PDB file of C-alpha atoms in Angstrom:
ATOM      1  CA  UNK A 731     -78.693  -9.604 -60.537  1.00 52.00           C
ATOM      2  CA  UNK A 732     -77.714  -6.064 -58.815  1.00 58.00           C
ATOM      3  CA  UNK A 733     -74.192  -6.793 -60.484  1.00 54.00           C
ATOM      4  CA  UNK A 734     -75.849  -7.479 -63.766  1.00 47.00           C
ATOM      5  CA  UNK A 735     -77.668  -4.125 -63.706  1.00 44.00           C
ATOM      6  CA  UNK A 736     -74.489  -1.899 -62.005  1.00 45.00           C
ATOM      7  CA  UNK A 737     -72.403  -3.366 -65.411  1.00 44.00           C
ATOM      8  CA  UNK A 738     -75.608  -2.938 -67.579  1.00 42.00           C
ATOM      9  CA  UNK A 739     -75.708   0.892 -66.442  1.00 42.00           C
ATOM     10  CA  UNK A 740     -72.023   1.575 -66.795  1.00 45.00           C
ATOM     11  CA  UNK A 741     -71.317   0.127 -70.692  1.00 42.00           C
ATOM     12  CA  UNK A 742     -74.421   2.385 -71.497  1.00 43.00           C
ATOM     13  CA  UNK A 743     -72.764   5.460 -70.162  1.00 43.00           C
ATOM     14  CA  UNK A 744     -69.832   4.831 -71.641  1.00 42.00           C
ATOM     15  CA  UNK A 745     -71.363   4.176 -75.139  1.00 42.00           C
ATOM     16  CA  UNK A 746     -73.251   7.786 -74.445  1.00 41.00           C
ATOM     17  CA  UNK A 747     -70.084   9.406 -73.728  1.00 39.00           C
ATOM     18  CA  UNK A 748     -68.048   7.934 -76.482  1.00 41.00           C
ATOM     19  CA  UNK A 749     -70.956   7.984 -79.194  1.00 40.00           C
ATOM     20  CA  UNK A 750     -71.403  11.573 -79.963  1.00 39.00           C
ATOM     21  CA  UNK A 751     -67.634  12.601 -79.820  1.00 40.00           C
ATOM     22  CA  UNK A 752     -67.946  15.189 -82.501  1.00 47.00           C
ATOM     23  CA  UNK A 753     -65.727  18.077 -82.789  1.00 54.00           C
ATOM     24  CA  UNK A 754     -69.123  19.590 -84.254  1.00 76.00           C
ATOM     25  CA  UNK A 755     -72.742  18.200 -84.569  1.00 90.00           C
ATOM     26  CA  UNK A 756     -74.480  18.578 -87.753  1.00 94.00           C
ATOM     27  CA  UNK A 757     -76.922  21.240 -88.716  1.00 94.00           C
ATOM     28  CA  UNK A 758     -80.366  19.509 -89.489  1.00 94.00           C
ATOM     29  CA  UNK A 759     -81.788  20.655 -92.453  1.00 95.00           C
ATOM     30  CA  UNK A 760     -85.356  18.844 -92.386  1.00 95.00           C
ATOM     31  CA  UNK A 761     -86.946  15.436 -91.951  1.00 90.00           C
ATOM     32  CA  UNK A 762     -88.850  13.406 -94.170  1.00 89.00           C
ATOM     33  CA  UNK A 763     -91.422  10.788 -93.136  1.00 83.00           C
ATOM     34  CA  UNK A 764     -91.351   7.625 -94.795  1.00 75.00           C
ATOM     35  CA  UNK A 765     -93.701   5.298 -92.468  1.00 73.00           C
ATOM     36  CA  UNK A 766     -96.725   6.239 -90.011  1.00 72.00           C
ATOM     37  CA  UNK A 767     -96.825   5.465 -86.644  1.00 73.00           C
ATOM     38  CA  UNK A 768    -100.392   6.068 -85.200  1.00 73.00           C
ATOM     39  CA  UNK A 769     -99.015   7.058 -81.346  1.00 78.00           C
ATOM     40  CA  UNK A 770     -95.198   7.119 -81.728  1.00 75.00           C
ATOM     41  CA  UNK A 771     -92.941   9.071 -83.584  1.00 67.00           C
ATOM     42  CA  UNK A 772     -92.671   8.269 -87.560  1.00 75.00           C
ATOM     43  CA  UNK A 773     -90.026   6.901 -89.529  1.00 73.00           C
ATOM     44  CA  UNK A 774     -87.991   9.345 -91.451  1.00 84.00           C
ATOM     45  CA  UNK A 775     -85.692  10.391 -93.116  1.00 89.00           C
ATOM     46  CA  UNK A 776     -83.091  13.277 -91.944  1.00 89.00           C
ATOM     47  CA  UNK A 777     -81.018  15.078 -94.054  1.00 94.00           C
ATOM     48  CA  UNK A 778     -77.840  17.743 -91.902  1.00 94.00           C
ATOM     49  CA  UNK A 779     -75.361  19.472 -93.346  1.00 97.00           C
ATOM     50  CA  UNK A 780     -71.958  19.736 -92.012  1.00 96.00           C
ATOM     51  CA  UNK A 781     -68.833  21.779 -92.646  1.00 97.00           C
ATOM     52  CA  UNK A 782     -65.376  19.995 -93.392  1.00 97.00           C
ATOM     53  CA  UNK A 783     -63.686  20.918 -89.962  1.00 96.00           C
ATOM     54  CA  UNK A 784     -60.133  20.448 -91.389  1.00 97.00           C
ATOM     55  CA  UNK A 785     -60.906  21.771 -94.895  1.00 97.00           C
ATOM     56  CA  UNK A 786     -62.634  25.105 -95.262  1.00 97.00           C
ATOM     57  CA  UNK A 787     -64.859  25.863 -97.698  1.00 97.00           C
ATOM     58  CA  UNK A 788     -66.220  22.020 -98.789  1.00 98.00           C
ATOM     59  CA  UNK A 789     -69.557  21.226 -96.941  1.00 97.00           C
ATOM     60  CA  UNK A 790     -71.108  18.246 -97.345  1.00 97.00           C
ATOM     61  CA  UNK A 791     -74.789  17.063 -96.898  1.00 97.00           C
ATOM     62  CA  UNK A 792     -76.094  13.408 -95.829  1.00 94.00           C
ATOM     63  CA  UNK A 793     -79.066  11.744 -95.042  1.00 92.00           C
ATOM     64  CA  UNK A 794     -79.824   8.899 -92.881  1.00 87.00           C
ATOM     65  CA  UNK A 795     -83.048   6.995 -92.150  1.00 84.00           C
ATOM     66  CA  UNK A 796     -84.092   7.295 -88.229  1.00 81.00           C
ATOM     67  CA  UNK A 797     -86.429   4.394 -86.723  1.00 70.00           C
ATOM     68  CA  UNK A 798     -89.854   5.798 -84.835  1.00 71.00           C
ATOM     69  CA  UNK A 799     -92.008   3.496 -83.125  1.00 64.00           C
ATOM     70  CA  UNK A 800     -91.523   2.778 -79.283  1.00 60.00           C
ATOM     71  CA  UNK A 801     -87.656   1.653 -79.860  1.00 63.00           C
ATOM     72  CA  UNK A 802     -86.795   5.196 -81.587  1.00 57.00           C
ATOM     73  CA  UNK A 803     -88.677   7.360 -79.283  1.00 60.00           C
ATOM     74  CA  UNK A 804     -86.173   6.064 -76.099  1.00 63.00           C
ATOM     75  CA  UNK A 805     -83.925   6.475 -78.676  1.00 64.00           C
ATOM     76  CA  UNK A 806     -82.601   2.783 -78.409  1.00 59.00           C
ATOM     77  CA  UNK A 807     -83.527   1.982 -82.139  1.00 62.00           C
ATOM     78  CA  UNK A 808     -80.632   0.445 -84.376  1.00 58.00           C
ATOM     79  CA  UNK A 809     -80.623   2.387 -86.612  1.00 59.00           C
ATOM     80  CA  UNK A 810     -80.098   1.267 -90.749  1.00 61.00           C
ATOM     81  CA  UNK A 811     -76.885   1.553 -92.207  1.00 62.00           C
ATOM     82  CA  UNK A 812     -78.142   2.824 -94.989  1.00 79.00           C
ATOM     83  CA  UNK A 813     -76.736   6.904 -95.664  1.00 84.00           C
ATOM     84  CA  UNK A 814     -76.073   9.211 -98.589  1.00 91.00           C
ATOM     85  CA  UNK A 815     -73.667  11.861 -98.813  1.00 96.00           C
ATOM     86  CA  UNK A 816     -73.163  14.948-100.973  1.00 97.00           C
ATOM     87  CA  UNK A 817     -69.918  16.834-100.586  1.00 98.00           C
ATOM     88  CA  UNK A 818     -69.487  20.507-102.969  1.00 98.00           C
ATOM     89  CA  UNK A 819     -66.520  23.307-102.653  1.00 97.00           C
ATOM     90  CA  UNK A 820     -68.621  26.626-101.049  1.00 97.00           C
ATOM     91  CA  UNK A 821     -65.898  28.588-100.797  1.00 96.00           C
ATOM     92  CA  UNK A 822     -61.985  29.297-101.530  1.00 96.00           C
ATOM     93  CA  UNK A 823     -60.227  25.761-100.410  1.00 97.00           C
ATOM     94  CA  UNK A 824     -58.159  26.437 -97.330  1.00 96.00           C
ATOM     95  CA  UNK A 825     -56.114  22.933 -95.676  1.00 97.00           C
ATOM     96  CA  UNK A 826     -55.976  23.661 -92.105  1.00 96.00           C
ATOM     97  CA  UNK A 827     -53.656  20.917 -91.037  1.00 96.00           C
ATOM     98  CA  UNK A 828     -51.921  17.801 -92.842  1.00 96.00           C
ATOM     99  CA  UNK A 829     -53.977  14.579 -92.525  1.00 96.00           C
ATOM    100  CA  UNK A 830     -54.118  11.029 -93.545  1.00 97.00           C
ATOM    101  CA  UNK A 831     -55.762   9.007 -96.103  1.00 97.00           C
ATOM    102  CA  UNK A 832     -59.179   7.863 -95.194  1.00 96.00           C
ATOM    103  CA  UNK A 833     -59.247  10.362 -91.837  1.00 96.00           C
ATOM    104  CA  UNK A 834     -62.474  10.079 -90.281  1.00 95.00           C
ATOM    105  CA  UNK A 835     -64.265  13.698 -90.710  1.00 95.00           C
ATOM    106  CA  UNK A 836     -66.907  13.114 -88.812  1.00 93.00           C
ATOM    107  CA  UNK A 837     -68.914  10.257 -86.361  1.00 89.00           C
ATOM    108  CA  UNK A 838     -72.798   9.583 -85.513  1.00 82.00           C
ATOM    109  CA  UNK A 839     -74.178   6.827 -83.218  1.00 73.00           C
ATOM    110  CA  UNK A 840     -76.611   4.753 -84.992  1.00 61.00           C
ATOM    111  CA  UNK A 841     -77.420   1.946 -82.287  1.00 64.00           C
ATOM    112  CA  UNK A 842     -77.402   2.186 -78.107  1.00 62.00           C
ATOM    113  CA  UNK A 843     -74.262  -0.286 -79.029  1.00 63.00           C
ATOM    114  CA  UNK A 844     -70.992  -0.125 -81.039  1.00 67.00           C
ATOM    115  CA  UNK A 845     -72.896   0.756 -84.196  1.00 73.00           C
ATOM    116  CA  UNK A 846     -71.452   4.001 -85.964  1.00 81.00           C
ATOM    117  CA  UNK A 847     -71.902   6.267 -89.399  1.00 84.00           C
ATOM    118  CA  UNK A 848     -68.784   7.569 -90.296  1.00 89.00           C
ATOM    119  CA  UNK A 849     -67.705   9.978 -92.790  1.00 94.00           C
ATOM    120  CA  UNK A 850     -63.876   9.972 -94.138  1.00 96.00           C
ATOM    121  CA  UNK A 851     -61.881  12.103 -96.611  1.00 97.00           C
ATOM    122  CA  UNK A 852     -58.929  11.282 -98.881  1.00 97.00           C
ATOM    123  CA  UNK A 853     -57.115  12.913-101.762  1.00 97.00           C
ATOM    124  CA  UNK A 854     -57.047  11.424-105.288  1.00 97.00           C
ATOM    125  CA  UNK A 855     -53.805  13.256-105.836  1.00 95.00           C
ATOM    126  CA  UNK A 856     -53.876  12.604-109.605  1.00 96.00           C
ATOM    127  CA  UNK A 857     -57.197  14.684-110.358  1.00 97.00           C
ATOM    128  CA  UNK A 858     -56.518  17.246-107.336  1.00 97.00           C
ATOM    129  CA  UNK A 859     -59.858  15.904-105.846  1.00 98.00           C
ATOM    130  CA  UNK A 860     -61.318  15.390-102.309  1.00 98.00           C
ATOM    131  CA  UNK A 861     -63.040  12.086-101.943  1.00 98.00           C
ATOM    132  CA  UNK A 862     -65.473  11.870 -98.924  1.00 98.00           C
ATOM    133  CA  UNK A 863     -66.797   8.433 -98.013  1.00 96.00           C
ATOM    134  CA  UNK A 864     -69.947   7.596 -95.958  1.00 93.00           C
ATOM    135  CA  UNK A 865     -70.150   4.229 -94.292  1.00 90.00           C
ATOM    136  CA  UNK A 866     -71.730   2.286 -91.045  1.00 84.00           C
ATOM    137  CA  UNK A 867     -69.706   0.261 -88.990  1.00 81.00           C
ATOM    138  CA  UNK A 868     -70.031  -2.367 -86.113  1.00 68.00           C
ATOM    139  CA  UNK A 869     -68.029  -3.515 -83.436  1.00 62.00           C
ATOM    140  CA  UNK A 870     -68.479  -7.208 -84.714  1.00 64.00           C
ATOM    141  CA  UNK A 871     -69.899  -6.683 -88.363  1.00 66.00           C
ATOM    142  CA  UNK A 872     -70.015  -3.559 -90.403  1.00 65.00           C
ATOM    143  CA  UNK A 873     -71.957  -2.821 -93.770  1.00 68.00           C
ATOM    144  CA  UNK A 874     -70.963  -2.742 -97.207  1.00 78.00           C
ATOM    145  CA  UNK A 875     -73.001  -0.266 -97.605  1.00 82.00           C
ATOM    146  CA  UNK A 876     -71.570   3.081 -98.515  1.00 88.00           C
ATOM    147  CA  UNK A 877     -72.085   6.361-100.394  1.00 92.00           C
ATOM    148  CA  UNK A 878     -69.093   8.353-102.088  1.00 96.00           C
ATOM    149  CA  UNK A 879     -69.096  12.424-103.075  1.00 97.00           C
ATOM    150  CA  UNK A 880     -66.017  13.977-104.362  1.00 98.00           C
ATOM    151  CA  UNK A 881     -65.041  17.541-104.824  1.00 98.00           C
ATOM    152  CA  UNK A 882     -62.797  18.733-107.246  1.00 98.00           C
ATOM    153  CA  UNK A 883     -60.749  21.588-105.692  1.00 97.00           C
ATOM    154  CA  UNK A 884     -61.470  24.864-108.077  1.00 96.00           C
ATOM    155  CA  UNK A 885     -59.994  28.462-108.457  1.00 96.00           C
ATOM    156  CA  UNK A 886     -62.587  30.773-106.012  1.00 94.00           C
ATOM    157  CA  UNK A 887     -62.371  34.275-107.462  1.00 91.00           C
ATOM    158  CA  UNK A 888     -58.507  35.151-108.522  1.00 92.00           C
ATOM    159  CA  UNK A 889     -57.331  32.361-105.635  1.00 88.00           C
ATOM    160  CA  UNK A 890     -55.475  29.443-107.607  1.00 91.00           C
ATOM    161  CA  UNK A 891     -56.590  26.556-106.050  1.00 94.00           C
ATOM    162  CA  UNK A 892     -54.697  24.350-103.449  1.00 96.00           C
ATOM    163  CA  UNK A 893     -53.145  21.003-104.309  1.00 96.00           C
ATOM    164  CA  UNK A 894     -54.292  18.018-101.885  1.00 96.00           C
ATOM    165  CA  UNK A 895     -51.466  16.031-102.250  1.00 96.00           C
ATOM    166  CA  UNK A 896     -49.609  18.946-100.415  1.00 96.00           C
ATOM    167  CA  UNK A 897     -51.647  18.331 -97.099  1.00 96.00           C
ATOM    168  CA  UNK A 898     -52.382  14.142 -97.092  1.00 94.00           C
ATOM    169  CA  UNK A 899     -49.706  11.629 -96.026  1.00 87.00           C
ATOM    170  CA  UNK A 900     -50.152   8.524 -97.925  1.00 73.00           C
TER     171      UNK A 900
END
């Protein structure tokens, strides 16, 4: 049983340390609550914003629903796959580095096991327009369910806009 617990212990670490590997975290923007709990924490809704790291000036927004009760107060809820995502040009379009088709942008743990929202970007090279795609995944089973933004790379001021197809490898 002491064995049980010592491996019990250590995959949790490791799926704390791996889960929130985020070159940034998003900014939350407000909650929403969408069931009351009488003495734990609601069920909501939370809506962040977060800034392309590899593309400046695109931002995109997303919301997820986050479990209360007992299970989401020690924060070892699994969470819904369920997640929207809106993605708009804020600024001149500047490609930092070249990247790949369907590069994940950004990562969020949604269970205390191999459960992840992801958000990924691509080019549709044709229309000159950044496609961002919001999906949960599982180690075992993922979801087909998904939300899709796309932003279509404008002039900003007298800049002449980038083309995408210059900075993703098929």
């Amino acid at each position: 049983m002491n064995r049980l617990a010592t491996i019990l212990v250590s995959v949790l670490a490791l799926a704390c340390l791996t889960g929130g590997a985020n070159a940034q975290e998003p900014d939350l923007i407000f909650k929403k609550s969408t069931v009351f709990k009488l003495l734990t924490p609601d069920h909501k809704l939370a809506t962040y914003g977060l800034d392309d790291p590899l593309i400046e000036g695109v931002a995109c927004h997303f919301t997820v629903p986050e479990k209360g009760g007992l299970s989401g107060m020690f924060g070892v809820a699994e969470e819904l796959s369920n997640a929207s995502i809106a993605c708009r040009q804020v600024g001149p379009v500047v490609f930092k580095e070249k990247m790949d088709q369907g590069d994940e942008m950004f990562r969020k743990r949604r269970s205390i096991f191999f459960k992840k929202m992801r958000i990924v970007r691509g080019c549709d090279t044709k229309r000159n327009v950044l496609v961002y795609l919001a999906y949960t995944d599982k180690l075992i089973e993922g979801s087909p369910q998904n939300s899709t933004s796309t932003v279509p790379i404008m002039p900003w001021g007298d800049q002449m806009p980038p083309k995408c197809s210059e900075f993703f490898d098929d």
